[in-house]
Short mmCIF file of C-alpha atoms in Angstrom, two decimals:
data_model
loop_
_atom_site.label_atom_id
_atom_site.label_comp_id
_atom_site.label_asym_id
_atom_site.label_seq_id
_atom_site.Cartn_x
_atom_site.Cartn_y
_atom_site.Cartn_z
CA MET A 1 26.42 -29.92 -0.43
CA LEU A 2 29.91 -31.26 0.14
CA ARG A 3 32.55 -32.63 -2.18
CA ASP A 4 34.64 -35.70 -1.36
CA LYS A 5 37.52 -35.59 1.09
CA THR A 6 40.14 -34.54 -1.45
CA THR A 7 38.41 -31.29 -2.41
CA PRO A 8 38.31 -28.27 -0.06
CA THR A 9 35.30 -26.69 -1.77
CA LEU A 10 31.63 -27.52 -2.23
CA SER A 11 29.55 -29.05 -5.00
CA ASN A 12 26.22 -30.78 -5.47
CA GLY A 13 27.37 -34.12 -4.09
CA GLN A 14 27.18 -36.07 -0.85
CA GLN A 15 24.10 -35.00 1.09
CA ALA A 16 25.22 -37.33 3.88
CA ALA A 17 28.30 -35.20 4.56
CA LEU A 18 26.17 -32.06 4.78
CA ASP A 19 23.76 -33.82 7.13
CA GLU A 20 26.71 -34.89 9.30
CA PHE A 21 27.95 -31.30 9.47
CA ILE A 22 24.50 -30.08 10.56
CA ALA A 23 24.28 -32.86 13.15
CA VAL A 24 27.70 -32.05 14.65
CA MET A 25 26.80 -28.38 15.00
CA LEU A 26 23.51 -29.21 16.72
CA GLN A 27 24.40 -32.23 18.85
CA ARG A 28 27.90 -31.24 19.91
CA HIS A 29 27.54 -27.46 20.08
CA GLY A 30 23.82 -26.64 20.20
CA PHE A 31 23.66 -24.59 16.99
CA ASP A 32 20.80 -25.37 14.60
CA ILE A 33 22.08 -24.45 11.14
CA SER A 34 19.48 -26.54 9.30
CA VAL A 35 17.25 -23.45 8.98
CA PHE A 36 19.62 -21.64 6.64
CA ASP A 37 19.39 -21.62 2.86
CA GLU A 38 21.69 -24.33 1.53
CA SER A 39 23.53 -22.17 -1.01
CA PHE A 40 24.14 -19.48 1.63
CA PHE A 41 25.33 -22.14 4.06
CA GLU A 42 27.73 -23.55 1.46
CA LYS A 43 29.18 -20.16 0.56
CA SER A 44 29.76 -19.42 4.24
CA LEU A 45 31.54 -22.74 4.67
CA GLU A 46 33.71 -22.06 1.62
CA LYS A 47 34.78 -18.72 3.09
CA ARG A 48 35.54 -20.33 6.43
CA LEU A 49 37.68 -23.01 4.79
CA GLY A 50 39.59 -20.35 2.89
CA ALA A 51 40.49 -18.62 6.14
CA LEU A 52 41.77 -21.77 7.87
CA PRO A 53 44.61 -24.24 7.20
CA CYS A 54 42.25 -27.07 6.25
CA ARG A 55 42.99 -29.33 3.30
CA SER A 56 39.41 -30.46 2.92
CA VAL A 57 35.89 -30.23 4.25
CA ALA A 58 36.45 -33.60 5.90
CA ASP A 59 39.45 -32.24 7.82
CA TYR A 60 37.39 -29.27 8.95
CA LEU A 61 34.51 -31.48 10.05
CA GLU A 62 36.84 -33.80 11.94
CA GLY A 63 38.32 -30.94 13.94
CA LEU A 64 34.99 -29.21 14.47
CA SER A 65 33.56 -31.93 16.66
CA ASP A 66 35.61 -30.93 19.72
CA ASN A 67 36.24 -27.29 18.87
CA SER A 68 33.51 -25.16 20.40
CA THR A 69 35.35 -21.94 19.55
CA GLU A 70 35.34 -22.72 15.83
CA ALA A 71 31.72 -23.88 15.98
CA GLU A 72 30.76 -20.54 17.52
CA ALA A 73 32.81 -18.67 14.90
CA PHE A 74 31.13 -20.52 12.04
CA TYR A 75 27.67 -20.01 13.48
CA GLN A 76 28.28 -16.30 13.91
CA SER A 77 29.42 -16.12 10.28
CA LEU A 78 25.87 -17.13 9.35
CA ARG A 79 24.33 -14.30 11.35
CA ILE A 80 24.36 -11.46 8.84
CA GLY A 81 24.19 -8.18 10.76
CA TYR A 82 24.65 -5.62 7.99
CA SER A 83 22.35 -2.63 7.70
CA GLU A 84 22.21 0.83 6.09
CA PHE A 85 20.19 3.97 6.49
CA PHE A 86 17.39 4.10 3.89
CA ARG A 87 18.72 0.92 2.30
CA ASN A 88 15.55 0.26 0.29
CA PRO A 89 14.94 3.65 -1.39
CA LEU A 90 11.78 2.71 -3.33
CA ALA A 91 10.08 1.32 -0.23
CA PHE A 92 11.09 4.29 1.91
CA ALA A 93 9.88 6.72 -0.76
CA LEU A 94 6.47 5.01 -0.76
CA LEU A 95 6.28 5.05 3.03
CA GLU A 96 7.35 8.68 3.25
CA GLN A 97 5.11 10.03 0.51
CA THR A 98 1.86 8.13 1.07
CA LYS A 99 1.66 5.42 3.74
CA LEU A 100 3.11 7.19 6.78
CA PRO A 101 1.28 10.50 6.19
CA ARG A 102 -1.96 8.55 5.87
CA LEU A 103 -1.24 6.64 9.07
CA LEU A 104 -0.46 9.88 10.90
CA ASP A 105 -3.82 11.31 9.84
CA GLU A 106 -5.68 8.15 10.90
CA LYS A 107 -3.96 7.92 14.29
CA LYS A 108 -4.53 11.60 14.99
CA LYS A 109 -8.27 10.99 14.62
CA THR A 110 -8.33 7.89 16.82
CA GLY A 111 -5.71 8.99 19.36
CA HIS A 112 -3.81 5.73 18.90
CA GLU A 113 -0.08 5.40 18.26
CA ILE A 114 1.59 4.15 15.09
CA ARG A 115 3.18 0.77 15.84
CA ILE A 116 6.11 -0.43 13.77
CA TRP A 117 8.32 -3.52 14.06
CA SER A 118 11.82 -3.60 12.57
CA ALA A 119 12.53 -7.35 12.56
CA GLY A 120 16.19 -8.30 12.21
CA CYS A 121 17.26 -4.70 12.80
CA ALA A 122 21.01 -5.47 13.11
CA THR A 123 22.82 -2.28 14.18
CA GLY A 124 19.70 -0.15 14.03
CA GLN A 125 19.88 1.88 10.83
CA GLU A 126 16.55 0.64 9.50
CA ALA A 127 14.66 1.49 12.69
CA TRP A 128 16.28 4.90 12.96
CA SER A 129 15.49 5.57 9.28
CA VAL A 130 11.77 5.13 9.95
CA ALA A 131 12.02 7.29 13.06
CA ILE A 132 13.72 10.02 11.02
CA VAL A 133 10.96 10.00 8.39
CA LEU A 134 8.22 10.12 11.02
CA ASP A 135 9.98 12.86 12.95
CA GLU A 136 10.30 14.91 9.78
CA LEU A 137 6.65 14.42 8.84
CA ILE A 138 5.54 15.43 12.33
CA CYS A 139 7.86 18.44 12.61
CA VAL A 140 7.77 19.78 9.05
CA LEU A 141 4.25 18.86 7.93
CA GLY A 142 2.61 19.37 11.30
CA LYS A 143 1.08 15.88 11.39
CA GLN A 144 0.72 15.17 15.10
CA ALA A 145 0.56 11.58 16.33
CA ASP A 146 2.60 9.37 18.60
CA TYR A 147 4.61 6.44 17.29
CA ARG A 148 6.52 3.49 18.68
CA ILE A 149 9.14 1.43 16.86
CA PHE A 150 10.00 -2.01 18.23
CA ALA A 151 13.36 -3.10 16.81
CA THR A 152 14.60 -6.63 17.40
CA ASP A 153 17.56 -8.82 16.60
CA LEU A 154 19.08 -12.02 17.93
CA LEU A 155 22.56 -10.57 18.55
CA GLU A 156 22.95 -8.43 21.66
CA ALA A 157 26.26 -7.07 20.34
CA ASP A 158 24.48 -5.49 17.36
CA LEU A 159 21.73 -4.12 19.60
CA VAL A 160 24.34 -2.38 21.77
CA VAL A 161 25.43 -0.43 18.68
CA ALA A 162 21.80 0.24 17.71
CA ARG A 163 20.90 1.61 21.14
CA ALA A 164 23.94 3.86 21.17
CA GLY A 165 22.76 5.34 17.87
CA VAL A 166 26.18 6.75 16.98
CA TYR A 167 27.46 6.35 13.40
CA ASN A 168 30.38 7.61 11.35
CA ALA A 169 30.01 9.81 8.29
CA GLU A 170 30.32 6.88 5.86
CA ALA A 171 27.31 5.19 7.46
CA LEU A 172 25.23 8.32 6.81
CA LYS A 173 25.81 8.52 3.05
CA ASN A 174 22.10 7.91 2.32
CA VAL A 175 20.88 10.47 4.87
CA ARG A 176 19.74 13.80 3.44
CA LEU A 177 21.49 16.93 4.65
CA ARG A 178 18.36 18.31 6.29
CA GLN A 179 17.87 15.00 8.09
CA LEU A 180 21.48 15.03 9.25
CA ASP A 181 21.07 18.57 10.58
CA GLY A 182 17.71 17.94 12.19
CA CYS A 183 17.94 14.39 13.55
CA PHE A 184 21.60 13.98 14.54
CA VAL A 185 24.05 15.65 16.90
CA GLN A 186 27.69 15.70 15.84
CA GLN A 187 30.10 14.07 18.28
CA GLY A 188 33.63 14.52 17.00
CA GLU A 189 33.85 12.67 13.70
CA CYS A 190 30.62 10.77 14.35
CA TYR A 191 26.93 11.61 14.56
CA ALA A 192 24.46 10.59 17.27
CA ILE A 193 20.69 10.21 16.94
CA ALA A 194 18.89 13.17 18.53
CA ASP A 195 17.35 12.55 21.94
CA ARG A 196 13.77 13.29 20.83
CA LEU A 197 13.86 10.24 18.51
CA ARG A 198 15.30 7.87 21.11
CA SER A 199 12.20 7.76 23.28
CA HIS A 200 10.22 6.32 20.36
CA VAL A 201 12.46 3.30 19.60
CA ASP A 202 12.97 0.17 21.71
CA PHE A 203 15.75 -2.32 20.89
CA THR A 204 15.33 -5.82 22.33
CA VAL A 205 16.58 -9.35 21.71
CA TYR A 206 14.05 -11.53 19.90
CA ASP A 207 14.32 -14.75 17.92
CA LEU A 208 12.26 -14.37 14.77
CA LEU A 209 12.17 -18.17 14.45
CA ASP A 210 10.64 -18.71 17.88
CA GLU A 211 7.43 -20.58 17.06
CA SER A 212 6.09 -20.20 20.61
CA THR A 213 5.63 -16.43 20.26
CA ALA A 214 3.71 -14.34 17.74
CA CYS A 215 5.59 -11.08 18.29
CA PRO A 216 8.27 -9.49 20.50
CA SER A 217 7.27 -9.43 24.16
CA ALA A 218 8.21 -5.74 24.35
CA SER A 219 5.30 -4.97 22.02
CA ILE A 220 2.92 -6.94 24.27
CA TYR A 221 0.29 -7.69 21.63
CA GLY A 222 1.76 -6.91 18.19
CA ASP A 223 -0.92 -5.20 16.10
CA PHE A 224 1.71 -3.49 13.96
CA ASP A 225 0.86 -0.98 11.28
CA ILE A 226 4.15 -1.71 9.50
CA VAL A 227 6.63 -4.57 9.79
CA LEU A 228 10.03 -4.13 8.17
CA CYS A 229 11.85 -7.41 7.59
CA SER A 230 14.42 -6.46 4.97
CA ASN A 231 17.19 -8.78 3.81
CA VAL A 232 16.33 -11.46 6.34
CA LEU A 233 14.25 -13.97 4.39
CA LEU A 234 16.85 -14.68 1.71
CA TYR A 235 19.19 -16.42 4.16
CA TYR A 236 16.70 -19.13 5.13
CA ARG A 237 15.20 -22.27 3.62
CA PRO A 238 11.76 -21.96 1.97
CA GLU A 239 9.94 -23.63 4.86
CA VAL A 240 11.54 -21.16 7.30
CA GLN A 241 10.68 -18.24 5.03
CA ARG A 242 7.05 -19.37 5.17
CA LEU A 243 7.20 -19.56 8.96
CA ILE A 244 8.54 -16.01 9.19
CA LEU A 245 6.01 -14.56 6.74
CA ASP A 246 3.17 -16.32 8.54
CA LYS A 247 4.32 -14.77 11.81
CA LEU A 248 4.47 -11.32 10.23
CA ARG A 249 1.00 -11.79 8.74
CA ARG A 250 -0.50 -12.74 12.09
CA CYS A 251 0.94 -9.78 13.98
CA LEU A 252 -0.18 -7.10 11.51
CA ALA A 253 -3.00 -4.69 12.28
CA PRO A 254 -5.84 -4.69 9.72
CA GLY A 255 -4.55 -2.99 6.59
CA GLY A 256 -0.96 -3.14 7.83
CA TYR A 257 2.11 -3.34 5.61
CA VAL A 258 5.13 -5.65 5.33
CA VAL A 259 8.35 -4.28 3.83
CA VAL A 260 11.05 -6.68 2.59
CA GLY A 261 14.33 -6.23 0.73
CA GLU A 262 14.43 -5.65 -3.00
CA SER A 263 15.98 -9.10 -3.53
CA GLU A 264 13.14 -10.79 -1.60
CA ARG A 265 10.11 -9.84 -3.70
CA GLN A 266 9.96 -13.27 -5.37
CA ILE A 267 10.12 -15.00 -1.99
CA VAL A 268 6.99 -13.18 -0.84
CA GLU A 269 5.22 -13.75 -4.17
CA ARG A 270 6.12 -17.44 -4.17
CA THR A 271 5.01 -17.94 -0.57
CA GLY A 272 1.67 -16.23 -1.19
CA GLY A 273 -0.76 -14.52 1.15
CA PHE A 274 0.40 -10.98 0.35
CA ARG A 275 -0.21 -8.53 -2.48
CA PHE A 276 2.00 -5.78 -3.88
CA VAL A 277 0.89 -2.31 -2.80
CA ALA A 278 2.68 -0.27 -5.48
CA PRO A 279 5.24 -2.20 -7.54
CA PRO A 280 8.18 -2.06 -7.88
CA ALA A 281 8.49 -0.98 -4.22
CA THR A 282 8.65 -4.13 -2.07
CA VAL A 283 5.77 -3.11 0.21
CA PHE A 284 2.99 -5.67 0.71
CA GLN A 285 -0.40 -6.05 2.37
CA ILE A 286 -2.29 -9.18 3.29
CA ALA A 287 -4.03 -10.45 0.19
CA THR A 288 -7.83 -10.35 0.25
CA ILE A 289 -9.45 -13.69 -0.53
CA ARG A 290 -12.21 -13.27 -3.09
CA ARG A 291 -15.27 -15.42 -2.53
#
């Protein structure tokens, strides 16, 4: 919430000023920022004020009304697009050692494909990480089954990077040497995802907050064996977190898994409807209601 006009930072006062800010962004510029967690919103505003010659929040708000460029810049500052390969090591270890091998065995028997959704995929590292693990299990362990990864984000600019699948050496610090050798092709000082993985991953624009859809249209019907939604929930208000988790729950196949970030375990526990699979890894299944 906002301080008075003489202070360029934020405090717990003046809800009306915060409401005015939200209203200006929506009514004048078409950006709904009411969905974001208030503390995250405030920190983002503090950073923006520090980068501009504004004496106070009131000065910033006054100029924002007719400044569509600054409104766009502030809104984009709320769209966190950071990602890493194998960012959640405990969850990936659980997937690699037990859940994905089991899925490969099950799908081999039925002839169906493994279906995975990387929701809020940013620049693609999470989706490619899962593809790397599956490729390794199929190639090294001889577990034959098809798989499809649907990776979505709201920002087309991030998806352009994800589709290109080219990363510098620093971005690959969590990738094992054998994975680097087997799943990437060196291009100068960078590394590109191998072609055999690319046919298994689709990157499309999708708004996770769209209440009119249950899943990305590219997936047609959802029915995902795994949904990864890491480091997305923590940026939103509790009611929006519940909306997202309800959507993920509804698009899961029976027995499917949801993977969230390590800092989001309490959000899932507080919201309810899911159970831990193997704590402390942040992998969940739909909770069974006992009668």
